[in-house]
Amino acid sequence: MTTKGYISKIIYRNDETGYTVMTVETESDEVCCVGVMAVFDEGEYVEVEGESVFHPQYGDQIRVSSITAIEPTDAQDMERYLASGAIVGIGAGLAKRIVKKFGDDTFRIMDEEPERLAEVKGISDAGALRIAEQFAKKHELRNAMVYLQKFGISNALAVKIYSYYGEKMYSVIRDNPYRLAEDITGVGFKSADEIAMRAGLSPDDDFRVRAALFYTLSQSTGAGHVYMPEAELCEKTAEMIPAEEAQMKRQLTQLFTDHKIVIKEEETRNVYIASLYYMELNTARMLCDLNCKFNVEEKLIDERIQGVTKDLDIELDDLQRIAVTEAVKNGVFILTGGPGTGKTTTINAIIRFFEREGMDVLLAAPTGRAAKRMSETTGKEAKTIHRLLELQKKPDDSVTSGILDFARNETNPLETDVMIVDEVSMVDISLIHALLKAITVGTRVIFVGDVNQLPSVGPGNVLKDMIASERFNTVKLEKIFRQAAESSIIVNAHKINKGEGISLDNKVNNDFFFLERRDVNEIVEGIIYLVQTKISKFAGVSPFEVQVLTPMKAGELGCERLNLTLQNTLNPGERGKVEKVFDNGKVFREGDKVMQIKNDYQLEWTIKSKRGIVVDSGTGVFNGDCGLIRSIDLPAERITVEFEEGRLVDYSFSQHDELTLAYAITIHKSQGSEYPAVVMPLLSGPPMLFNRNVLYTAVTRAKKCVTIIGSSDTVKMMIRNTMEQKRYSGLERAIREVQ
C-alpha cells in the first residue's frame, strides 16, 4: 500500500540501524509506520510504501519498504516543516514570520538567496547563514543517504561516509569504491566490492586486485599470522577474485609504494601489513632494551630467598630457587611450565622477594578470568593488561591497524619496579607492544605462561618466539609436586603433553572421567545429563558453571549446535522471560550464558553497587569474555550483559553479532580461563583441530573435574597428532637481529 502525509512524531529511532517508529498524519487518519529508513524529521511530507500489518501490542502498522520525501510546494507545508524543529534555531514563531515574508518562495530563498533571511525580524546576517547551511546540509545528506541505500548501506554508515567525503563521495564510489574499505571503519572489502560491482567496475580492475590483496593479508591476522609469504598471499587472493600473478605482483608493489605493506626478503618474500611489521620490530627492540643485567650477589640472593620461604612457610626446589634468582638478576625473565609444577608458588616467592626489598610490584594477565585467578592465588590485586594500561576510546579499531589507544604509554609509563604478566601464551603482538611501551628501562619484567598452550587468538606467537630466540633467561618447571600429583587431571595433562597414553579407567581416576559413546545423538544426550545433573552435583556447582568445550565451531558436535540444545535445556523459553529472535534465527533470552567474540574497544561498561550507584566504569570488552544476559529491553532494543567483576554492558540489537551463546565454546576460546568442571565431546574432526595441543589446553582448563564423552580412539589419536596450524610470525628473528 502507498500513503502520503506529514510525519507528526518520531517515536523511536535507532541511528545505527535506521530502524524507526513514527506516526504519519494523512488527510483522513494517523498511521504508525515502522521499519528501516533514512533519516526524516517531524513535519516533513513523505510518501510511504509498505505492507499493512497488525501488531498484538501496538495495533495496525505499516511495515515500510520504501519512503521518499516530497518537497513542500506551498507556504502551509513549508511552515509546518520549519516549525517542526528540523532546523536548529527555528521555532514555530520564527517559522511563521519567515513564511509570511516569502510565502511559496520560502525554500527557494533559503536555497538560492539565503542572505535575504536576515530581512525577517529576529534573524541576523550570521543567523541567516547558519540556517542556510543547515538547510543545505540536510538536503545534501538526504540525497546522499538515498543514493547509498541503493548499495545496502545502513543509515549510520551512510552518515559516516558522507561526513568523511562530502560531495566527493559520488566520485569515490564511481571511480574507486575500495577506498571506502581503507578510509571508513565498518566498511570491509566485501561491502566495498559489492558496491564496486554495482557501480560497474571491471572484475579485473587494478583497484579491485589491490584491495583484495590487502583484504586477504588483513584476514590472515585472524588466523594468527603477522605476515604471509608472497606466493601464498597471491594464491589465496586468486581464489577470491580472478587475477593474474603478474598483476597481483604489480599491485603489491603499489601497496608497498603507498606504505600500506612491507615486503621483506627472508627465506621467502614475506608480506607484512606495515603497522604489524613495525610493531613486531619495535617489540623486539623494547624487549632487548629492557633485558639489562642487575648485579646482585648470589650469596645475598640466597639469604633473602631463605627469608621469603620462612615468611611464606613454603619450600622451593632447586629449579624454583633458580627461577627466583634469575628474576632478580635479569630485566626480562620467562617462567614456564605445565599445571602442578609450582609456577604459582614461584610467583609468590618472587613477589615476596621484591616486596621485602621495598619495591613496587604490578600483576597483570590478558583476560578478566586469568587476572581474577592470579589475584586469588597471590593475594594481590591483578588487572587485565587493558585495564592496567587504561584503555581509552579510540576512533579506529580496525584489524589492519592493530593499534590500541591507552593512557599508559611511553610518555605516561607505569610506575612500578617489577611487572609480572601471567598467561603470556595468550598475548598477541599488538598487546605486548602496547604493554612494553608503558614500561621504562630498569623495570624488571617477568613473563609467565605455558608454552604448550594454544597460541593467542590475535596475530603473533609471542611467548614461543621469545623463548626460541634464546636471548632471555628462561626457567621451565617440570616437576609435578606431590599434592598436584594426586589429581588425575594434572597427571594426564602432563602425559598428553609428552605424547604418552592416558588412563581412561573411571575406577582409577578421581577427577578425570571418560564415557565411551560412538553415536552423535547419544553423545548430545550424555552432555545434557552430565551438565544438568551428574557433573554439577559431583563438582558442587550450578549447571551454568560446567563448561562444555569442543574443538569445533560447526558440525554435529560443534559449539553452534550444542549451544542451541543446552540453551533450550538450561534456559528454556517461558512466560515472563523476555527473549529476542533475530533475523538470522539467533535467539537470546534473559539468563542466557553468552560470550563476546570480538575485541570491542568502544563498548562502555559500569560496575554498580547494590543500590544501583555506579562505582567504576571504563571501556572495552574483549574476545572470550563471558557473562550472563541480565535483561532484554525490546522497545529500547537493548541487551544488558553482566561480565566478570560485575561489569554491566549495554548492547544495541544491531550489535548482537558481537555475542554468541556460551554454554559450549571452542577450546581455543577457553584460553586463560579456568572452570570448576569441563565436559568435552570428542568423536571425529579435522586433524588440525584434533591434535595434542588442543586436547592439552582443554584438559588444563578444568579445576575439579574433566569428563570426555566420545571415542577412546579419537583421544588416543589426538595425543599422537602433533600437527599444528602454521603461524607466520617474525618476532624470534627480529629479536635475534636487534644489536
XYZ file of C-alpha atoms in Angstrom:
739
model
C 0.000 0.000 0.000
C 1.032 3.613 -0.559
C 0.184 6.555 1.645
C 1.176 10.213 1.826
C 1.250 12.516 4.814
C 3.190 14.565 7.337
C 5.493 12.987 9.917
C 3.748 14.072 13.080
C 6.000 12.298 15.620
C 9.245 10.297 15.672
C 8.512 7.795 18.456
C 11.802 5.872 18.235
C 14.867 5.880 16.010
C 17.974 3.681 16.148
C 20.692 5.762 14.486
C 22.866 2.709 13.831
C 20.343 0.505 12.072
C 17.943 3.174 10.835
C 15.033 1.304 12.471
C 12.341 3.908 13.080
C 8.878 4.045 14.616
C 6.893 7.143 13.654
C 3.385 8.410 13.078
C 2.322 9.890 9.742
C -0.699 12.186 9.552
C -2.635 11.636 6.330
C -5.658 13.567 5.062
C -8.033 11.175 6.795
C -6.112 9.384 9.545
C -2.895 8.966 11.528
C -0.883 5.772 10.876
C 2.065 4.192 12.656
C 4.983 3.351 10.323
C 7.856 1.035 11.301
C 10.965 -0.168 9.522
C 14.497 0.674 8.433
C 14.501 4.025 6.685
C 16.567 7.125 6.002
C 16.596 9.994 8.495
C 13.481 12.147 8.259
C 12.315 14.943 10.511
C 8.964 15.705 12.077
C 6.956 17.976 9.821
C 8.228 16.529 6.558
C 5.802 15.439 3.860
C 6.562 11.882 2.742
C 5.282 9.091 0.550
C 5.397 5.693 2.246
C 5.139 2.297 0.603
C 4.762 -0.854 2.644
C 2.665 -3.698 3.971
C -0.221 -3.215 6.357
C 0.311 -5.432 9.438
C -1.285 -5.875 12.844
C 0.901 -5.855 15.972
C -0.728 -7.570 19.016
C 0.558 -4.837 21.343
C 0.652 -1.721 19.154
C -2.209 -2.367 16.721
C -2.305 -1.515 12.993
C 1.012 -0.515 11.441
C 2.651 -0.065 8.057
C 5.849 -2.066 7.676
C 7.794 0.329 5.457
C 9.532 -0.982 2.329
C 10.399 2.460 0.909
C 9.931 6.073 1.883
C 10.644 9.263 -0.054
C 10.436 12.919 0.844
C 8.085 15.136 -1.142
C 9.318 18.710 -1.285
C 6.724 21.131 0.139
C 5.242 23.277 -2.625
C 3.062 25.709 -0.696
C 3.562 28.065 2.205
C 1.492 25.997 4.658
C 3.606 22.875 4.120
C 6.826 24.853 4.377
C 5.765 26.439 7.652
C 4.792 23.044 9.061
C 8.275 21.679 8.213
C 10.226 24.658 9.599
C 8.110 24.748 12.779
C 8.914 21.084 13.485
C 12.388 21.984 14.779
C 14.163 20.278 11.878
C 16.351 23.398 11.530
C 18.038 24.339 14.821
C 17.150 27.897 15.819
C 13.784 27.996 14.058
C 10.728 27.516 16.237
C 7.043 27.888 15.464
C 7.049 31.694 15.801
C 10.061 32.290 13.587
C 8.811 29.749 11.022
C 5.559 31.728 10.785
C 7.431 35.022 10.199
C 9.735 33.500 7.535
C 6.854 32.030 5.562
C 4.760 35.177 5.954
C 7.648 37.142 4.430
C 8.460 34.838 1.496
C 5.331 32.691 1.018
C 5.561 29.866 -1.512
C 9.058 31.125 -2.433
C 10.473 30.323 1.048
C 12.519 27.217 0.185
C 13.925 28.794 -2.996
C 15.063 31.801 -0.964
C 16.722 29.545 1.652
C 18.476 27.633 -1.113
C 19.450 30.380 -3.587
C 19.336 33.702 -1.685
C 19.887 32.756 1.974
C 21.181 36.228 2.884
C 17.617 37.523 2.456
C 16.562 35.583 5.571
C 18.068 38.499 7.516
C 15.098 40.562 6.300
C 12.965 38.625 8.799
C 12.746 40.078 12.293
C 14.845 38.022 14.706
C 17.391 36.735 12.149
C 20.832 38.342 11.925
C 23.162 38.092 8.916
C 25.163 35.388 10.696
C 21.963 33.613 11.709
C 20.762 33.617 8.126
C 23.944 31.870 7.006
C 23.684 29.283 9.798
C 20.102 28.461 8.834
C 21.036 28.214 5.157
C 23.982 25.895 5.923
C 21.745 23.564 7.926
C 19.109 23.586 5.238
C 21.682 22.755 2.526
C 23.373 20.036 4.611
C 20.092 18.308 5.359
C 19.207 18.344 1.688
C 22.634 17.024 0.635
C 22.705 14.373 3.367
C 19.228 13.165 2.407
C 20.290 12.805 -1.215
C 23.486 11.016 -0.174
C 21.650 8.573 2.086
C 19.067 7.765 -0.556
C 21.913 7.183 -3.030
C 23.896 4.971 -0.650
C 20.845 2.946 0.348
C 20.838 1.563 -3.194
C 24.017 -0.276 -2.211
C 22.590 -1.721 1.013
C 24.478 0.719 3.238
C 22.959 1.443 6.656
C 21.966 4.937 7.723
C 24.722 5.213 10.327
C 27.361 4.135 7.831
C 25.939 6.456 5.175
C 26.320 9.393 7.566
C 29.941 8.336 8.234
C 30.711 8.110 4.524
C 29.121 11.463 3.750
C 30.807 13.131 6.738
C 34.203 11.844 5.588
C 33.989 12.616 1.872
C 31.232 15.187 1.494
C 30.287 15.739 -2.146
C 33.435 13.788 -3.191
C 31.553 10.666 -2.101
C 29.987 10.273 -5.530
C 33.322 10.340 -7.390
C 34.849 7.894 -4.877
C 32.053 5.399 -5.455
C 32.196 5.917 -9.202
C 35.996 5.695 -9.593
C 37.333 3.586 -6.682
C 34.786 2.293 -4.143
C 37.549 0.284 -2.474
C 38.712 3.491 -0.826
C 35.741 3.033 1.498
C 37.401 -0.058 2.979
C 40.609 1.915 3.589
C 39.069 5.114 4.944
C 35.851 4.185 6.738
C 35.632 1.961 9.813
C 32.796 -0.500 9.294
C 33.307 -0.967 5.552
C 35.231 -4.101 4.605
C 36.399 -5.418 1.272
C 33.262 -7.459 0.644
C 30.971 -4.470 1.162
C 33.171 -2.254 -0.981
C 33.375 -4.970 -3.633
C 29.606 -5.276 -3.793
C 29.339 -1.502 -4.253
C 32.057 -1.592 -6.911
C 30.318 -4.302 -8.898
C 27.028 -2.398 -8.742
C 28.866 0.746 -9.810
C 30.083 -1.077 -12.895
C 33.798 -1.555 -12.179
C 35.535 -4.313 -14.149
C 36.142 -7.598 -12.254
C 39.856 -7.359 -13.108
C 40.219 -3.668 -12.249
C 43.578 -2.809 -10.607
C 41.796 -1.179 -7.664
C 39.917 -4.421 -7.046
C 43.046 -6.580 -7.172
C 44.916 -4.225 -4.841
C 42.050 -4.145 -2.347
C 41.654 -7.948 -2.488
C 45.353 -8.472 -1.733
C 45.227 -6.154 1.263
C 41.972 -7.738 2.445
C 43.471 -11.251 2.228
C 46.543 -10.098 4.135
C 44.363 -8.422 6.783
C 42.178 -11.503 7.152
C 45.254 -13.664 7.750
C 45.718 -11.916 11.100
C 42.556 -13.726 12.208
C 44.497 -16.992 11.821
C 47.315 -15.553 13.932
C 49.680 -14.560 11.118
C 51.829 -11.437 11.311
C 52.876 -11.853 7.670
C 52.210 -14.083 4.671
C 54.660 -15.461 2.124
C 54.047 -13.622 -1.151
C 53.285 -16.803 -3.121
C 50.665 -17.943 -0.569
C 49.126 -14.461 -0.427
C 48.725 -14.379 -4.215
C 47.329 -17.913 -4.257
C 44.663 -17.153 -1.647
C 43.740 -13.874 -3.335
C 43.314 -15.632 -6.677
C 40.813 -17.985 -5.017
C 38.651 -14.953 -4.257
C 38.876 -12.891 -7.449
C 40.140 -13.545 -10.994
C 43.679 -12.118 -11.168
C 46.947 -12.994 -12.858
C 50.113 -13.374 -10.786
C 51.861 -10.577 -12.701
C 49.002 -8.155 -11.974
C 48.990 -9.103 -8.286
C 52.738 -8.509 -8.000
C 52.345 -5.098 -9.638
C 49.660 -4.191 -7.131
C 51.778 -5.433 -4.214
C 54.500 -3.070 -5.422
C 51.916 -0.268 -5.454
C 50.809 -1.111 -1.903
C 54.472 -1.042 -0.858
C 54.937 2.350 -2.548
C 51.849 3.618 -0.697
C 53.423 2.423 2.610
C 50.490 0.067 3.238
C 52.705 -3.031 3.369
C 56.311 -4.072 3.923
C 57.899 -6.754 1.745
C 60.844 -8.414 3.437
C 63.264 -10.723 1.666
C 63.852 -13.608 4.064
C 63.802 -17.331 3.238
C 60.868 -16.286 1.072
C 59.419 -12.905 0.107
C 57.229 -12.157 3.106
C 54.475 -9.543 3.036
C 53.526 -7.658 6.222
C 50.866 -5.082 6.930
C 53.145 -2.130 7.606
C 51.812 -1.423 11.105
C 52.309 -5.051 12.205
C 55.829 -5.162 10.774
C 56.948 -2.129 12.758
C 55.043 -3.345 15.796
C 56.997 -6.616 15.763
C 60.281 -4.792 15.153
C 59.674 -2.338 17.998
C 58.605 -5.142 20.332
C 61.919 -6.914 19.717
C 63.850 -3.709 20.358
C 61.955 -2.895 23.583
C 62.403 -6.431 24.936
C 66.140 -6.268 24.328
C 66.364 -2.783 25.856
C 64.592 -4.000 28.996
C 66.824 -7.065 29.258
C 69.566 -5.406 31.261
C 71.527 -7.239 33.984
C 71.320 -6.417 37.688
C 74.490 -7.056 39.647
C 73.239 -8.739 42.814
C 75.467 -11.172 44.714
C 74.326 -14.823 44.683
C 75.009 -15.118 48.414
C 72.793 -12.127 49.170
C 70.011 -13.540 46.968
C 70.222 -16.933 48.718
C 69.940 -15.301 52.146
C 66.899 -13.330 51.093
C 65.234 -16.349 49.499
C 65.545 -18.083 52.874
C 63.716 -15.151 54.447
C 60.998 -15.388 51.795
C 60.429 -19.128 52.302
C 60.199 -18.529 56.040
C 57.703 -15.684 55.586
C 55.502 -17.738 53.260
C 56.074 -21.054 55.067
C 56.983 -22.782 51.806
C 59.786 -24.870 50.370
C 61.349 -24.219 46.976
C 63.138 -26.899 44.980
C 66.390 -26.126 43.149
C 64.694 -25.060 39.906
C 62.289 -22.750 41.707
C 65.214 -21.120 43.547
C 66.975 -20.638 40.230
C 63.803 -19.014 38.881
C 63.676 -16.501 41.744
C 67.385 -15.764 41.275
C 67.006 -15.198 37.525
C 64.021 -12.910 38.116
C 66.175 -10.800 40.444
C 69.241 -10.635 38.177
C 67.571 -10.024 34.782
C 65.478 -7.252 33.302
C 63.445 -9.809 31.339
C 62.792 -13.289 32.722
C 60.487 -16.050 31.464
C 58.928 -18.673 33.762
C 57.152 -21.524 32.029
C 55.772 -24.933 32.964
C 52.652 -27.045 32.970
C 49.965 -27.393 35.671
C 51.063 -28.525 39.120
C 54.732 -27.665 38.578
C 54.835 -24.892 41.138
C 54.528 -21.759 38.989
C 52.165 -20.130 41.492
C 54.475 -20.872 44.448
C 57.414 -19.475 42.481
C 55.481 -16.319 41.515
C 54.521 -15.761 45.157
C 58.164 -16.156 46.194
C 59.260 -13.649 43.539
C 56.605 -11.152 44.656
C 57.593 -11.523 48.294
C 61.296 -11.164 47.477
C 60.809 -7.810 45.788
C 58.329 -6.553 48.381
C 60.883 -7.280 51.136
C 63.229 -5.004 49.181
C 60.623 -2.229 49.286
C 59.911 -2.468 45.567
C 56.548 -1.952 43.843
C 55.126 -4.974 42.017
C 52.297 -4.910 39.446
C 50.430 -8.026 38.316
C 48.590 -8.416 35.018
C 47.004 -11.022 32.757
C 45.365 -10.821 29.323
C 41.807 -11.747 30.368
C 39.480 -10.976 33.256
C 39.295 -14.619 34.302
C 43.074 -15.005 34.247
C 43.523 -11.788 36.242
C 40.940 -12.920 38.794
C 42.685 -16.276 39.206
C 46.031 -14.525 39.603
C 44.546 -12.318 42.335
C 43.184 -15.379 44.148
C 46.480 -17.311 44.041
C 48.744 -14.398 45.008
C 46.524 -12.447 47.380
C 47.436 -9.289 45.442
C 45.352 -7.292 43.001
C 45.904 -8.309 39.389
C 44.394 -6.404 36.484
C 43.817 -7.180 32.861
C 46.523 -5.655 30.697
C 43.876 -3.432 29.094
C 42.768 -2.031 32.450
C 46.328 -1.681 33.705
C 47.210 0.379 30.636
C 43.960 2.365 30.979
C 42.305 1.668 27.667
C 40.669 4.720 26.135
C 38.060 5.108 23.455
C 39.654 5.249 20.055
C 38.319 6.366 16.695
C 39.531 3.355 14.727
C 39.624 -0.250 15.905
C 40.297 -1.860 12.552
C 42.101 -5.184 12.479
C 44.548 -3.840 9.935
C 45.861 -1.095 12.198
C 46.020 -3.234 15.339
C 46.653 -0.027 17.277
C 45.090 0.341 20.713
C 44.725 3.672 22.458
C 45.972 3.509 26.040
C 46.530 6.314 28.523
C 49.653 4.498 29.709
C 52.424 4.610 27.106
C 55.983 5.852 26.579
C 55.035 9.382 27.637
C 52.983 8.232 30.641
C 54.595 4.951 31.766
C 53.526 2.600 34.519
C 55.045 3.437 37.871
C 56.489 0.182 39.158
C 59.753 -1.621 39.804
C 58.543 -5.082 38.811
C 55.931 -6.197 36.274
C 54.647 -9.799 36.342
C 52.479 -10.913 33.429
C 50.687 -14.270 33.568
C 49.208 -16.376 30.729
C 51.561 -14.806 28.190
C 50.782 -17.539 25.635
C 47.504 -15.645 25.096
C 49.127 -12.264 24.464
C 49.280 -11.189 20.812
C 51.800 -8.854 19.194
C 49.644 -5.752 19.475
C 49.013 -6.156 23.222
C 52.629 -6.975 24.123
C 53.718 -3.950 22.084
C 51.325 -1.674 23.983
C 52.454 -3.093 27.351
C 56.164 -2.734 26.630
C 55.697 0.888 25.527
C 54.449 1.659 29.036
C 57.392 0.013 30.837
C 60.586 2.003 31.413
C 64.067 0.544 31.113
C 65.240 -0.531 34.561
C 61.923 -2.218 35.377
C 62.089 -5.986 35.801
C 59.553 -7.784 33.610
C 58.629 -11.389 34.394
C 56.616 -13.308 31.807
C 54.762 -16.408 33.000
C 52.977 -18.921 30.822
C 52.637 -22.426 29.497
C 54.304 -22.579 26.097
C 52.357 -25.757 25.257
C 49.003 -23.981 25.410
C 47.291 -22.861 22.219
C 48.705 -19.551 20.948
C 46.930 -16.207 21.097
C 43.737 -15.539 19.169
C 45.294 -12.392 17.688
C 48.368 -12.285 15.450
C 51.769 -13.332 16.743
C 53.454 -16.124 18.670
C 54.909 -14.003 21.433
C 55.837 -16.461 24.202
C 57.166 -19.157 21.863
C 59.181 -16.639 19.857
C 60.710 -15.064 22.969
C 61.808 -18.453 24.269
C 63.018 -19.654 20.866
C 65.172 -16.535 20.415
C 67.333 -17.717 23.367
C 68.017 -14.090 24.257
C 66.156 -14.142 27.605
C 66.821 -16.237 30.679
C 64.095 -18.879 30.904
C 63.274 -21.487 33.526
C 60.924 -24.331 32.664
C 59.404 -26.068 35.699
C 58.711 -29.753 35.079
C 58.452 -31.495 38.451
C 54.861 -32.297 39.467
C 54.527 -31.647 43.183
C 53.025 -34.250 45.479
C 49.667 -32.556 46.044
C 49.245 -31.909 42.324
C 50.251 -35.491 41.533
C 47.125 -36.668 43.350
C 44.994 -35.075 40.611
C 44.318 -37.225 37.561
C 43.681 -34.010 35.616
C 47.243 -32.791 36.173
C 48.868 -36.194 35.723
C 47.005 -36.837 32.483
C 47.716 -33.315 31.221
C 51.449 -33.925 31.524
C 51.156 -37.335 29.884
C 49.248 -35.793 26.992
C 51.916 -33.111 26.628
C 54.633 -35.757 26.458
C 52.674 -37.850 23.966
C 52.090 -40.675 26.444
C 48.882 -42.694 26.703
C 46.463 -41.826 29.497
C 44.208 -43.994 31.611
C 40.523 -43.778 30.693
C 39.534 -46.098 33.526
C 36.951 -44.340 35.688
C 37.788 -46.620 38.617
C 41.384 -45.378 38.706
C 40.906 -41.658 38.074
C 39.460 -39.420 40.759
C 38.677 -36.275 38.764
C 39.164 -37.334 35.132
C 36.377 -39.413 33.599
C 35.598 -40.939 30.226
C 32.339 -42.201 28.698
C 32.616 -44.285 25.520
C 29.935 -43.228 23.035
C 30.034 -43.585 19.240
C 26.617 -42.167 18.294
C 26.212 -38.393 17.969
C 22.723 -38.306 19.478
C 23.845 -40.411 22.433
C 26.745 -38.021 22.991
C 24.419 -34.995 22.954
C 22.040 -36.687 25.396
C 25.033 -37.582 27.563
C 26.256 -33.984 27.598
C 22.841 -32.757 28.767
C 22.753 -35.336 31.556
C 26.327 -34.575 32.649
C 25.885 -30.793 32.674
C 22.406 -30.698 34.156
C 22.741 -33.424 36.757
C 25.819 -35.594 37.173
C 28.817 -33.276 36.915
C 27.215 -30.243 38.528
C 26.355 -32.422 41.534
C 29.835 -34.025 41.623
C 31.658 -30.681 41.462
C 29.169 -28.891 43.712
C 28.392 -26.165 41.183
C 25.419 -24.988 39.145
C 24.957 -26.331 35.606
C 25.874 -22.845 34.318
C 29.363 -23.273 35.823
C 30.000 -26.521 33.943
C 31.709 -25.590 30.683
C 31.321 -27.661 27.527
C 34.463 -27.407 25.395
C 34.656 -28.654 21.827
C 37.387 -28.393 19.176
C 34.891 -27.288 16.523
C 32.544 -24.399 15.926
C 30.363 -26.123 13.306
C 29.272 -29.728 12.886
C 27.016 -32.055 14.841
C 29.164 -31.736 17.968
C 30.305 -28.165 17.332
C 29.514 -25.398 19.774
C 26.848 -23.842 17.498
C 24.556 -26.886 17.639
C 25.369 -27.750 21.254
C 24.548 -24.200 22.355
C 21.031 -24.411 20.951
C 20.436 -27.726 22.702
C 21.874 -26.562 26.025
C 20.047 -23.219 25.851
C 16.696 -24.968 25.467
C 17.601 -27.334 28.307
C 19.160 -24.975 30.848
C 17.317 -21.768 29.969
C 14.117 -22.628 28.097
C 11.658 -20.021 26.912
C 8.823 -19.416 29.330
C 6.230 -16.810 30.241
C 7.739 -13.727 31.843
C 11.220 -14.367 30.427
C 11.980 -11.831 27.692
C 13.678 -13.100 24.547
C 14.706 -11.618 21.222
C 14.658 -13.530 17.933
C 16.956 -12.007 15.297
C 16.583 -12.197 11.519
C 19.231 -14.924 11.263
C 17.253 -17.106 13.680
C 19.523 -16.493 16.675
C 17.647 -16.292 19.983
C 18.838 -14.560 23.138
C 16.919 -14.929 26.412
C 17.248 -13.304 29.775
C 19.516 -15.561 31.817
C 21.498 -16.858 28.820
C 25.208 -17.550 29.155
C 26.972 -15.542 26.428
C 30.455 -14.684 25.198
C 31.950 -11.668 23.427
C 33.518 -12.885 20.168
C 35.479 -9.822 19.041
C 37.510 -7.094 20.674
C 35.326 -4.013 21.003
C 37.346 -1.146 22.414
C 34.399 1.266 22.272
C 31.895 -0.632 24.440
C 31.340 1.081 27.757
C 30.892 -0.843 31.000
C 29.901 0.095 34.523
C 30.071 -1.605 37.909
C 27.218 -0.727 40.231
C 26.668 -1.068 43.968
C 23.694 -2.951 45.367
C 21.832 0.352 45.415
C 22.492 0.879 41.706
C 25.150 3.567 42.152
C 27.993 3.448 39.594
C 31.240 2.726 41.474
C 33.512 2.095 38.490
C 33.383 2.465 34.725
C 35.532 2.020 31.651
C 35.611 0.932 28.029
C 36.460 -2.284 26.237
C 35.002 -5.796 26.139
C 37.248 -8.460 24.694
C 37.192 -11.619 22.655
C 36.433 -14.515 25.016
C 34.828 -12.511 27.853
C 31.851 -14.466 29.219
C 28.785 -13.231 31.063
C 25.043 -13.597 31.635
C 22.208 -11.696 29.979
C 20.566 -9.800 32.825
C 17.834 -8.049 30.844
C 16.436 -7.522 27.357
C 14.576 -4.275 26.672
C 12.565 -4.825 23.493
C 11.248 -1.245 22.981
C 14.724 0.227 23.528
C 16.334 -2.601 21.514
C 18.910 -3.185 24.249
C 20.545 -6.245 25.813
C 22.314 -5.866 29.175
C 25.066 -8.388 29.936
C 26.911 -8.823 33.228
C 30.531 -9.904 32.786
C 33.270 -10.819 35.269
C 33.729 -8.443 38.208
C 30.106 -7.303 37.826
C 30.810 -5.235 34.688
C 27.481 -4.310 33.082
C 27.450 -3.676 29.344
C 24.551 -2.493 27.195
C 24.378 -3.800 23.618
C 22.061 -2.444 20.978
C 20.270 -5.119 18.964
C 22.437 -4.137 15.995
C 25.479 -5.338 17.986
C 24.084 -8.830 18.548
C 26.703 -10.325 16.224
C 29.358 -9.465 18.846
C 27.765 -12.001 21.199
C 27.227 -15.728 20.989
C 25.786 -18.320 23.354
C 28.488 -19.766 25.605
C 27.053 -22.934 27.142
C 29.514 -24.598 24.760
C 32.598 -22.831 23.402
C 35.576 -23.797 21.281
C 38.698 -24.881 23.138
C 40.580 -22.010 21.534
C 38.152 -19.525 23.114
C 38.726 -21.083 26.560
C 42.338 -19.915 26.771
C 43.260 -18.231 30.024
C 40.051 -19.378 31.690
C 39.576 -21.908 34.445
C 36.292 -23.718 35.080
C 35.177 -25.875 38.009
C 34.226 -28.654 35.584
C 34.738 -29.315 31.882
C 32.822 -31.655 29.549
C 34.390 -32.490 26.175
C 32.677 -34.284 23.276
C 35.369 -35.947 21.127
C 34.251 -38.104 18.229
C 35.807 -37.030 14.929
C 37.023 -33.970 13.097
C 39.847 -32.395 11.094
C 43.400 -33.278 12.265
C 44.281 -29.577 12.515
C 41.699 -29.204 15.294
C 42.002 -32.659 16.833
C 45.612 -32.556 17.997
C 47.696 -32.870 21.157
C 47.930 -29.124 21.701
C 44.124 -28.707 21.634
C 43.499 -31.655 23.998
C 46.161 -30.449 26.442
C 44.699 -26.932 26.509
C 41.179 -28.245 27.149
C 42.202 -30.579 29.981
C 44.185 -27.846 31.751
C 41.119 -25.572 31.832
C 39.422 -27.728 34.500
C 39.870 -27.269 38.223
C 37.755 -30.021 39.786
C 36.613 -32.362 37.057
C 37.176 -33.312 33.402
C 34.754 -35.598 31.574
C 35.363 -36.725 27.997
C 32.443 -38.296 26.165
C 33.029 -39.895 22.793
C 35.573 -42.213 21.215
C 38.657 -43.513 23.045
C 40.283 -43.957 19.626
C 39.871 -40.244 18.995
C 41.506 -39.382 22.321
C 44.472 -41.626 21.505
C 44.728 -40.134 18.003
C 44.780 -36.588 19.410
C 47.634 -37.469 21.770
C 49.654 -38.835 18.832
C 48.801 -35.965 16.495
C 51.370 -33.146 16.816
C 50.129 -31.314 13.721
C 49.569 -27.645 14.491
C 48.378 -24.852 12.271
C 51.360 -22.979 10.862
C 51.593 -19.457 12.245
C 53.726 -16.894 10.419
C 55.444 -14.603 12.916
C 58.847 -12.954 12.825
C 59.431 -11.906 16.436
C 62.068 -14.574 17.075
C 64.046 -13.437 14.038
C 63.580 -9.749 14.916
C 64.882 -10.334 18.472
C 67.953 -12.124 17.138
C 68.630 -9.265 14.704
C 68.464 -6.496 17.332
C 72.008 -5.395 18.107
